[in-house]
Short mmCIF file of C-alpha atoms in Angstrom, two decimals:
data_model
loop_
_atom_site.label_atom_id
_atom_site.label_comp_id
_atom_site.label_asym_id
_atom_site.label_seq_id
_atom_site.Cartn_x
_atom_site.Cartn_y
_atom_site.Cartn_z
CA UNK A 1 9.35 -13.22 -27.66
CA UNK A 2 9.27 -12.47 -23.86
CA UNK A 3 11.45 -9.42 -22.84
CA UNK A 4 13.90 -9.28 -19.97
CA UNK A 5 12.02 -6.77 -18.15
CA UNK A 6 8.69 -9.43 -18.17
CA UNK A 7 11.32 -12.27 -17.48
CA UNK A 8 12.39 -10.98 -14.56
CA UNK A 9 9.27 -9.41 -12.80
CA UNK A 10 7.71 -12.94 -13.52
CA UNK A 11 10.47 -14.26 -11.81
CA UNK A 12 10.45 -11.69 -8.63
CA UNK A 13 6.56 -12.28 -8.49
CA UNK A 14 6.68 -15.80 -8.82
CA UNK A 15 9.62 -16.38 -5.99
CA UNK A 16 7.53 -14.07 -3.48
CA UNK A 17 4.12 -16.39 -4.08
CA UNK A 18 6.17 -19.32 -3.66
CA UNK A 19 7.58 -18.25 -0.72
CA UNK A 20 4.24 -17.08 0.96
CA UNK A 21 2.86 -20.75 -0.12
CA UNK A 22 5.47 -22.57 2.06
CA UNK A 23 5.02 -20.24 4.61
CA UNK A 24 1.90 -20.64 5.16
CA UNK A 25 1.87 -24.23 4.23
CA UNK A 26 4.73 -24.26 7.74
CA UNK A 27 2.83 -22.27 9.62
CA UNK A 28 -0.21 -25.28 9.48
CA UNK A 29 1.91 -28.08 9.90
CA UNK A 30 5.41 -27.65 12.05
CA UNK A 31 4.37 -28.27 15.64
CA UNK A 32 7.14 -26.27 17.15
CA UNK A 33 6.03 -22.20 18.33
CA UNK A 34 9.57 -20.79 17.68
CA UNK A 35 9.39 -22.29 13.54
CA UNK A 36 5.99 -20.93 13.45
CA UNK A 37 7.18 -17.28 14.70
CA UNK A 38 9.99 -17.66 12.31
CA UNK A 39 7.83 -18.41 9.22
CA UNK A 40 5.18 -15.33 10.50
CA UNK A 41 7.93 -12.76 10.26
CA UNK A 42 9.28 -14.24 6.40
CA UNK A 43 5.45 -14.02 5.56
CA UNK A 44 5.29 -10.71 6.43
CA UNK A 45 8.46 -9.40 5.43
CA UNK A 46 7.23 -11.16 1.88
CA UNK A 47 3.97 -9.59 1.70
CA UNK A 48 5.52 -6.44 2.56
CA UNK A 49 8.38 -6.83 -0.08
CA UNK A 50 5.11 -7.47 -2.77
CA UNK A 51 3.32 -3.90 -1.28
CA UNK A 52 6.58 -1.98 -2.11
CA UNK A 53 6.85 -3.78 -5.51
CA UNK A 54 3.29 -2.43 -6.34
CA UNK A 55 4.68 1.07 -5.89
CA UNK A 56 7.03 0.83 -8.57
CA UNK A 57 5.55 1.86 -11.79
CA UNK A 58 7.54 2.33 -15.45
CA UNK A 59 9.91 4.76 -15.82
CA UNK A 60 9.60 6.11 -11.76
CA UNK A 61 11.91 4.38 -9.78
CA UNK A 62 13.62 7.11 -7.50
CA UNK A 63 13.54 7.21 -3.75
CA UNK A 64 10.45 9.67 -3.21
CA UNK A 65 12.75 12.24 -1.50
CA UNK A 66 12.52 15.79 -3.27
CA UNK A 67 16.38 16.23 -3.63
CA UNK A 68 16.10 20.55 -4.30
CA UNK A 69 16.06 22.10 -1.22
CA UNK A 70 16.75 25.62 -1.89
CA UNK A 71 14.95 28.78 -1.10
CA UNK A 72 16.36 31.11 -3.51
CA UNK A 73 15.16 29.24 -6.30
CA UNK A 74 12.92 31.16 -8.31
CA UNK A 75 9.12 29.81 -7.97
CA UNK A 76 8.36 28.52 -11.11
CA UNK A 77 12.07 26.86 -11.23
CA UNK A 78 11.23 25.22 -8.21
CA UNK A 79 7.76 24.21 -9.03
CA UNK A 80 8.76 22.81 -12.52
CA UNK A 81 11.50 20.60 -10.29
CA UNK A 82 8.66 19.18 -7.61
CA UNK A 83 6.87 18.19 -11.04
CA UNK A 84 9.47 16.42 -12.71
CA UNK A 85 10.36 15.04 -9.32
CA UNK A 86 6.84 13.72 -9.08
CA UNK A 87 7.12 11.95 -12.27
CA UNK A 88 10.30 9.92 -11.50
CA UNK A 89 9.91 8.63 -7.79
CA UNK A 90 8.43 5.59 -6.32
CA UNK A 91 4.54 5.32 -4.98
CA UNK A 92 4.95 6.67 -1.03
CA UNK A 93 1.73 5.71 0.18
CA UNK A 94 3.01 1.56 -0.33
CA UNK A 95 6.10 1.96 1.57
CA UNK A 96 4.07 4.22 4.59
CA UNK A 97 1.49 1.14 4.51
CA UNK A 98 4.76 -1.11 4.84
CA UNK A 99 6.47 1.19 7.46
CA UNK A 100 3.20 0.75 10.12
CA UNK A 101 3.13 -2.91 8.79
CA UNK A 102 6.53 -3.79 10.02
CA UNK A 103 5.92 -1.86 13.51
CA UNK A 104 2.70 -3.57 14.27
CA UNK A 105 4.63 -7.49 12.82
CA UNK A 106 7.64 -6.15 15.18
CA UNK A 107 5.36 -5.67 18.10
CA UNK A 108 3.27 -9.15 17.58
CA UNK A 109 6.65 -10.63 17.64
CA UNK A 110 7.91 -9.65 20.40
CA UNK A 111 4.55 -10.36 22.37
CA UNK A 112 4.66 -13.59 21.06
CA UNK A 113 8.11 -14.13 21.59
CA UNK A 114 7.70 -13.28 25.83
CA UNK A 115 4.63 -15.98 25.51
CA UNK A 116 6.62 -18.57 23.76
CA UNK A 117 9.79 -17.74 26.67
CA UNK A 118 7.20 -18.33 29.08
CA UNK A 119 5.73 -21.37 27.97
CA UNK A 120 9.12 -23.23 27.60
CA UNK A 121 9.95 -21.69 31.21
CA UNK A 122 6.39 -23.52 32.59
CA UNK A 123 6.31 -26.33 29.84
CA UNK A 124 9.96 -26.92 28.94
CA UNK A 125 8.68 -28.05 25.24
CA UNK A 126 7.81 -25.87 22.55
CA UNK A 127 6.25 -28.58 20.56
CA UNK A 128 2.38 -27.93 20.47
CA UNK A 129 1.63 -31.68 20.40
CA UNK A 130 3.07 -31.85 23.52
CA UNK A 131 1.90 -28.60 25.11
CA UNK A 132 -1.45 -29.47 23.86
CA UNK A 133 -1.09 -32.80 26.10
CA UNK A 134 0.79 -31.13 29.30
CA UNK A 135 -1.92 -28.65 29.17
CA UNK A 136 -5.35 -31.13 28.81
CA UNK A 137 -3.23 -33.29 31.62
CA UNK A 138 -3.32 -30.44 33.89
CA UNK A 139 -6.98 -29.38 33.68
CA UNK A 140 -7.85 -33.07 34.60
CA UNK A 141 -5.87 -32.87 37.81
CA UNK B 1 12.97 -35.35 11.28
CA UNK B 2 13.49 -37.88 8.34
CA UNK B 3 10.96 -40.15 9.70
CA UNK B 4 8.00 -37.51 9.54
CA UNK B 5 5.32 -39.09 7.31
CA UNK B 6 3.59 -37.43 5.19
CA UNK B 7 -0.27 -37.60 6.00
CA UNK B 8 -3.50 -36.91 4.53
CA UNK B 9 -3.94 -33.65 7.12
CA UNK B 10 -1.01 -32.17 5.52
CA UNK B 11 -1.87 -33.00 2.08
CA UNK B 12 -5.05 -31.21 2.32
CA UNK B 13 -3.21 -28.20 4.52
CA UNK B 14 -0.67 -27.37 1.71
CA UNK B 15 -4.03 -27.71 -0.78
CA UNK B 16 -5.36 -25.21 1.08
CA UNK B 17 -2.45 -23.12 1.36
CA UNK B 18 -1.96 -23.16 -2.45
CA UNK B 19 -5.71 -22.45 -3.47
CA UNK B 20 -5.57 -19.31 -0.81
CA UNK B 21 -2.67 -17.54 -2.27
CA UNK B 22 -3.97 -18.58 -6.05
CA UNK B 23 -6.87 -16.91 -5.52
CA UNK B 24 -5.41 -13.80 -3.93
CA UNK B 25 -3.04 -13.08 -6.37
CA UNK B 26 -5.46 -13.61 -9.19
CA UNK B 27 -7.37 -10.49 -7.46
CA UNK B 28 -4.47 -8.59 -7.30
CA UNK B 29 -3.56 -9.46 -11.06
CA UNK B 30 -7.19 -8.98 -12.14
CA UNK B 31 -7.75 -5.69 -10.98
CA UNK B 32 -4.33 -4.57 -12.38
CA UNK B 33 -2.89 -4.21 -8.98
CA UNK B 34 0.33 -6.23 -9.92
CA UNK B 35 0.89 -5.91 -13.78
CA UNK B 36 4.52 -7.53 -15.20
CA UNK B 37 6.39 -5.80 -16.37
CA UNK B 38 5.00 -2.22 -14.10
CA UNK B 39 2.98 0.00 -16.67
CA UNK B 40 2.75 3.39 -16.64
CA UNK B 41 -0.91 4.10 -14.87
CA UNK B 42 -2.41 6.88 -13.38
CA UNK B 43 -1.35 7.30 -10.02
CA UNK B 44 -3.20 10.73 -8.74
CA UNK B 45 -2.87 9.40 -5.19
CA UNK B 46 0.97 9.49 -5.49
CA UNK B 47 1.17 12.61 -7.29
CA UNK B 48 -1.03 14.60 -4.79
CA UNK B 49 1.44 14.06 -1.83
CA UNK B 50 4.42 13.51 -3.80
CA UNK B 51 3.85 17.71 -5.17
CA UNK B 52 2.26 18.72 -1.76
CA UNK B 53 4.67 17.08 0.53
CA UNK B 54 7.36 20.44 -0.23
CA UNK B 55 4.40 22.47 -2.19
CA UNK B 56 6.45 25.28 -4.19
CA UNK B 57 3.31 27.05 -5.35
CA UNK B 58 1.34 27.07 -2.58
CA UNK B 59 3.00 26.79 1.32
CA UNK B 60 -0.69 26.76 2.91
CA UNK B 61 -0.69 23.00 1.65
CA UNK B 62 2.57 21.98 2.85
CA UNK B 63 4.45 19.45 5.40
CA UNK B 64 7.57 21.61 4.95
CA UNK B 65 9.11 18.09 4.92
CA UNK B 66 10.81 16.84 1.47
CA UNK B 67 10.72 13.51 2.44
CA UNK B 68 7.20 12.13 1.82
CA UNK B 69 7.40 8.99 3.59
CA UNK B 70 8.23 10.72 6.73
CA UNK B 71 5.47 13.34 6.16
CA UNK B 72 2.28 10.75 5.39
CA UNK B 73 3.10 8.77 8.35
CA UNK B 74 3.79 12.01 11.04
CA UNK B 75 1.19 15.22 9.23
CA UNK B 76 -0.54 13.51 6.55
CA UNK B 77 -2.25 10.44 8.84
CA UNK B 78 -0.68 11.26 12.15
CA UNK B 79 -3.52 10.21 14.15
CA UNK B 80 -3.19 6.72 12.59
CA UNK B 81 0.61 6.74 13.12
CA UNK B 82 0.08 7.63 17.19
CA UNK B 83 -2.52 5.29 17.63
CA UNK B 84 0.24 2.46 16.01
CA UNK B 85 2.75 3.63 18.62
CA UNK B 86 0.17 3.08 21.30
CA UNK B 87 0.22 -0.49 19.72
CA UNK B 88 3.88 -0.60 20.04
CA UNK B 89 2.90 0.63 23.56
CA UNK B 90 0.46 -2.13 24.67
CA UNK B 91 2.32 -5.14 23.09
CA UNK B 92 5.50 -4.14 25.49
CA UNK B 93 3.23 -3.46 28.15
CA UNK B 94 2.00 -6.68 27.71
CA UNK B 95 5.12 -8.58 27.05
CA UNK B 96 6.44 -6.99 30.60
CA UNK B 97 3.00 -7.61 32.42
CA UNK B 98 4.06 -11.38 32.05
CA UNK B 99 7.17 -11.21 33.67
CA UNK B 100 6.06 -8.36 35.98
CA UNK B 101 7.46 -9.00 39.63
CA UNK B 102 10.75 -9.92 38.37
CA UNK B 103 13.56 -7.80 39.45
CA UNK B 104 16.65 -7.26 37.43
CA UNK B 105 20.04 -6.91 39.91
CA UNK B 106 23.70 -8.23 40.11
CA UNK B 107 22.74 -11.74 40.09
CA UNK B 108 20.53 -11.93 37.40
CA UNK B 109 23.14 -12.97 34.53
CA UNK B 110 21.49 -14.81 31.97
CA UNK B 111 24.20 -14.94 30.01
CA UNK B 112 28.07 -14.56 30.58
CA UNK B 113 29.14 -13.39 27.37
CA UNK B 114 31.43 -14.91 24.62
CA UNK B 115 35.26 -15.18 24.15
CA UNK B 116 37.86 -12.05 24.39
CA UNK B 117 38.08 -11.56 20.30
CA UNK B 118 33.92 -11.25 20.48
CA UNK B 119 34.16 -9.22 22.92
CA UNK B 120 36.75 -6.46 21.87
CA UNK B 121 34.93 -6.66 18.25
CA UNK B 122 31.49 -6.03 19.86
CA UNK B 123 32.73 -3.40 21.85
CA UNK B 124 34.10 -1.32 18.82
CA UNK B 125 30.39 -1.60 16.95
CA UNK B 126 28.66 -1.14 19.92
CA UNK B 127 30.08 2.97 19.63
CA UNK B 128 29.06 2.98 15.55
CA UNK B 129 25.65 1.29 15.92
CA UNK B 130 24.62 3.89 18.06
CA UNK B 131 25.87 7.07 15.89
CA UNK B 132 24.25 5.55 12.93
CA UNK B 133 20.31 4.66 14.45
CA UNK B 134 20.82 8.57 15.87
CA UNK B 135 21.83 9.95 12.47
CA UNK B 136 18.85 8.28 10.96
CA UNK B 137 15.84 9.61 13.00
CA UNK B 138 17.98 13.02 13.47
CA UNK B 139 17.46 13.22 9.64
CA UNK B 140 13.98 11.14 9.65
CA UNK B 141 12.69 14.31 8.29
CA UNK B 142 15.37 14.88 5.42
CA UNK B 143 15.96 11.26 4.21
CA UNK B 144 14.33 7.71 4.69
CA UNK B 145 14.28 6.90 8.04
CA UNK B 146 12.99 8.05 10.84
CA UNK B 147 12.51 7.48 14.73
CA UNK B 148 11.02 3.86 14.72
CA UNK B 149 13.82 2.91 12.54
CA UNK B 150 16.44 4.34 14.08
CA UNK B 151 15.06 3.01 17.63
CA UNK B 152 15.28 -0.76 15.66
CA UNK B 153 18.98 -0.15 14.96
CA UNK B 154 19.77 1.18 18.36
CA UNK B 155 18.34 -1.98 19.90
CA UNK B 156 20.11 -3.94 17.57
CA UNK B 157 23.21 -2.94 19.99
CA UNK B 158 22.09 -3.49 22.80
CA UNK B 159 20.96 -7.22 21.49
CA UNK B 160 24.51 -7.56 20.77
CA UNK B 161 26.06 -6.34 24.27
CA UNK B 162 23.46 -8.60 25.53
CA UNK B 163 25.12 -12.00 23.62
CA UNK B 164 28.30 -11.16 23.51
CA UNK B 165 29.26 -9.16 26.71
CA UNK B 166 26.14 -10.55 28.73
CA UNK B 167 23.52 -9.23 30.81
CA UNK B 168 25.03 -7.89 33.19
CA UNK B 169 27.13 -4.95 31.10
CA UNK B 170 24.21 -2.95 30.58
CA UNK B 171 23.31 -3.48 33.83
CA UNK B 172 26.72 -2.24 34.89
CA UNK B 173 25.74 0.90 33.34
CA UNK B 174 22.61 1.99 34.46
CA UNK B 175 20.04 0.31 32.57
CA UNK B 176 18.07 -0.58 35.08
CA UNK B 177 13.85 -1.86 34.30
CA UNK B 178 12.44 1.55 35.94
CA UNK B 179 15.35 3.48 34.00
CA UNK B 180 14.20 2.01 30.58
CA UNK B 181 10.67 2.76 31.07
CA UNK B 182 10.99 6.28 32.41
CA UNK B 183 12.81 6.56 29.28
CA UNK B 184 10.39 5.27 27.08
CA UNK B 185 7.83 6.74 28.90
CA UNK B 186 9.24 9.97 28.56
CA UNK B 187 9.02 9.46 24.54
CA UNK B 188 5.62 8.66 24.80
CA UNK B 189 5.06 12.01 26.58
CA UNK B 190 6.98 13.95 24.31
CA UNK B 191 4.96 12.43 21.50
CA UNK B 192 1.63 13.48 23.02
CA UNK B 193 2.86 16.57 24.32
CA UNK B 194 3.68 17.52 20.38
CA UNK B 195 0.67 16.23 19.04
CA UNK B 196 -1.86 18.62 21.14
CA UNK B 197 0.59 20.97 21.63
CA UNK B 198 -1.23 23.31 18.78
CA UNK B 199 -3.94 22.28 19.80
CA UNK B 200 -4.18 23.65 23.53
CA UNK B 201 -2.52 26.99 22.20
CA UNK B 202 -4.87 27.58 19.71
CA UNK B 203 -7.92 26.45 22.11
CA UNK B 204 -6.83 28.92 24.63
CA UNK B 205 -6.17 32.10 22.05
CA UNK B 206 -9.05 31.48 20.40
CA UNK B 207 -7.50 30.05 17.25
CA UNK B 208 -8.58 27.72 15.22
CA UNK B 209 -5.98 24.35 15.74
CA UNK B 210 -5.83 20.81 15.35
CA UNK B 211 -4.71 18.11 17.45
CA UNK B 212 -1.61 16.25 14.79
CA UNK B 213 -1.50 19.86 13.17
CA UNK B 214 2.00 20.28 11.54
CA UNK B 215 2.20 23.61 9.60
CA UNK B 216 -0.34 26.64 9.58
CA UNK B 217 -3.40 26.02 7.21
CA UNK B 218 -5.91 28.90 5.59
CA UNK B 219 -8.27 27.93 8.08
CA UNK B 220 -5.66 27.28 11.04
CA UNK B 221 -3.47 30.28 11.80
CA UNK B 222 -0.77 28.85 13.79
CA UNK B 223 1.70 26.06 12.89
CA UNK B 224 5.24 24.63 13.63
CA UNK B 225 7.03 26.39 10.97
CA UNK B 226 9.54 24.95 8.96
CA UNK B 227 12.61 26.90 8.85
CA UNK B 228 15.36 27.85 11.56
CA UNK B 229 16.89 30.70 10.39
CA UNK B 230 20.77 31.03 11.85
CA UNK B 231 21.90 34.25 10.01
CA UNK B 232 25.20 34.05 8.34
CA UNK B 233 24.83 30.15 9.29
CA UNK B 234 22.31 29.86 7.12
CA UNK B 235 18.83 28.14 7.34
CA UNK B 236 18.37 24.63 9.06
CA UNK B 237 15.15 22.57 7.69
CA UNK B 238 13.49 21.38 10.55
CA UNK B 239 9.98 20.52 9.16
CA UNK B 240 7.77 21.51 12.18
CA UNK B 241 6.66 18.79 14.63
CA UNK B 242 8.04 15.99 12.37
CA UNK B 243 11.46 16.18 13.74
CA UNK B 244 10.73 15.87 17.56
CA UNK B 245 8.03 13.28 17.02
CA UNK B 246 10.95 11.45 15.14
CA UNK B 247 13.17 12.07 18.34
CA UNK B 248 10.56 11.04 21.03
CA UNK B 249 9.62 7.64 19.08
CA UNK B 250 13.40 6.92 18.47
CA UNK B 251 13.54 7.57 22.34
CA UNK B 252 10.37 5.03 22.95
CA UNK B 253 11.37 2.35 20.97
CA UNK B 254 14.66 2.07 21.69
CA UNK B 255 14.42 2.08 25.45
CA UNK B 256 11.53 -0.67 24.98
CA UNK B 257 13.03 -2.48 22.77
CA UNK B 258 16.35 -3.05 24.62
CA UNK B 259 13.82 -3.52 27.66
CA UNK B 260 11.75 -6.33 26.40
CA UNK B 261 15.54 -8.01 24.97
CA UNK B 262 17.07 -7.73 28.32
CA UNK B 263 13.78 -9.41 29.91
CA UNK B 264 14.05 -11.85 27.29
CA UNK B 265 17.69 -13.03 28.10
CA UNK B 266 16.79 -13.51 32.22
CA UNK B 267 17.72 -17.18 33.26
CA UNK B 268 15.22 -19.53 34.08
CA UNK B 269 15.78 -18.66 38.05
CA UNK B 270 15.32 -15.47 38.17
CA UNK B 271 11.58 -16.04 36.40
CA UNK B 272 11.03 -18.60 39.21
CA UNK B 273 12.01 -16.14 41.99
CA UNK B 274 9.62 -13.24 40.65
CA UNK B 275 6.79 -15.85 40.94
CA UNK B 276 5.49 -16.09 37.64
CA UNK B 277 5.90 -19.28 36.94
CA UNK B 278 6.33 -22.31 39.12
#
């Protein structure tokens, strides 16, 4: 007998590899630039969402931020609270990988967003097919 | 799109698609990266900055910072988060070498904005978009968040003046090309300013320092402290150089950002008139 807590990560896991399957599968095959920009930023948002999901371990599921600020806690108190808070929260060092991830996908994107503005500016077609011919026509001029 | 046949190139695309991520994730599952439902392993990696990030026993091994995410990416790594703003840096730079010589002024109105109700409702979240993205990198240190994120959420509002008042409201204001940069160039300078700051005091008292150095170390007698102490006010948390490095990159980002959205939304004429395309 298969518990919910299997179910349902099998599920999660299973919805995330389908999803970076079609995207990549898209990214091959639709000829236009702004679908393929579209599908880049789902593909890394997904491989992203599976990083943070590796963080997650049994039983240690809060946000790592040490809620006990307090200075006139006596030392030992305070250390015995970092411990237990270090046995309940999250992985950081996922989420920091995901953090410079989604700075260095934000800044492709909007690099490749100005090139795909300019090539519909010079083109007027985003379709690569077409670009593809435009571009071979002029070089034979 | 209903007539797209299927053909034997995109048969043996979506193959190869499928075998890729197969393979990968039976890596990941083999060497008990993923494991469903999550198990309770050893993670000493965690635990080591999750019980030095606000180190009770021992404040020579400390970010002063209790929130860790925050503290890896600005004292733990530092160097690797600066050189990722530089990226940040160079893909802007980029984006705006493209569309260098073209001059934003009166006439350049890419678009006119939407329809009165738009416009009142867009003017009412344009004042809480802004309090929120500067309440999360003023507390980048405290809670997640931080300056890149709050820069996002800032530029978030200005994407949405841009559609629904059009281009020309923020020009109306002052946010002129050379204003933006100076302002994200200022952020930049801030941020390298901070970084060596220890590092040029310490050189020149004959201290041992480090360039990214957050809080003082055995071997590295001077640091950013931690604490602010107000009195009867009580103490303010500022967690050394983590809270104006949060401050300058929410400055950086958020003036590029609404740059490279602005330069985005430019008709068609105005990218003729600069010359960069024909």
């Amino acid at each position: 007998m298969i518990d919910a807590s299997t179910l349902i990560w099998s599920y999660i896991y299973a919805v995330t590899i389908t999803i970076i399957v079609i995207t990549v599968y898209g990214m091959a095959t639709r000829p236009n630039i702004v679908k393929k920009l579209i599908l880049l930023s789902i593909l890394g948002d997904t491989a992203n969402l599976i990083a943070v999901m590796i963080g997650v371990h049994a039983g240690m599921i809060k946000p790592p931020v040490f809620p006990g600020i307090s200075f006139t806690d006596h030392p030992v108190v305070g250390y015995n609270k970092l411990l237990n808070f270090a046995g309940e929260a999250v992985d950081p060092v996922p989420q920091v990988l995901v953090v410079t991830a989604i700075v260095i996908g934000l800044a492709v994107l909007v690099f490749l967003g100005y090139v795909a503005l300019l090539l519909y500016q010079k083109y007027g077609t985003l379709d690569v097919r077409l670009l593809e011919k435009k571009m071979r026509g002029e070089m034979s001029e | 799109m209903a007539e797209r046949k299927v053909s034997g190139r995109d048969i043996f695309l979506s193959i190869v698609a499928v075998s890729i991520v197969v393979i990968l994730s039976y890596m990941l599952v083999s060497f008990l990266v993923i494991s469903v439902p999550p198990q309770e392993t050893n993670r000493w990696l965690a635990n080591w900055f999750l019980t030095t990030t606000y180190n009770w026993e021992n404040k020579d091994w400390w970010s002063g910072s209790p929130e860790v995410v925050t503290s890896i990416l600005w004292d733990y790594r530092g160097l690797d988060t600066v050189y990722e703003t530089s990226v940040f840096f160079f893909a802007i730079i980029g984006g705006l070498m493209l569309v260098r010589s073209v001059k934003i002024d009166k006439g350049s109105l890419g678009i006119k904005g939407m329809s009165v109700i738009s416009k009142t409702i867009t003017k009412i979240i344009l004042v809480a978009v802004p309090v929120v993205a500067a309440s999360v990198a003023l507390h980048g240190h405290l809670t997640p968040g931080g300056g890149f994120q709050g820069g996002s959420i800032f530029a978030v509002s200005s994407l949405l003046a841009i559609i629904a008042l059009g281009t020309g409201f923020l020009y109306g204001r002052g946010w002129t090309k050379m204003r933006l940069l100076g302002f994200r160039t200022l952020g930049l300078l801030i941020i390298s300013i901070t970084v060596t700051a220890l590092f040029v005091v310490g050189f020149f008292s004959g201290v041992t320092a480090y360039i990214v150095q957050n809080q003082w170390k055995p071997w590295a007698p001077i640091g950013m402290g931690y604490l602010a102490d107000l009195g009867v006010f009580g103490n303010i948390l500022y967690s050394g150089s983590l809270i104006f490095l949060n401050l300058a990159e929410f400055l950086a980002v958020s003036a590029g950002l609404s740059l490279a959205f602005i330069i985005m939304a430019l008709p068609r004429k105005k990218l003729v008139e600069g010359g960069d395309i024909e």
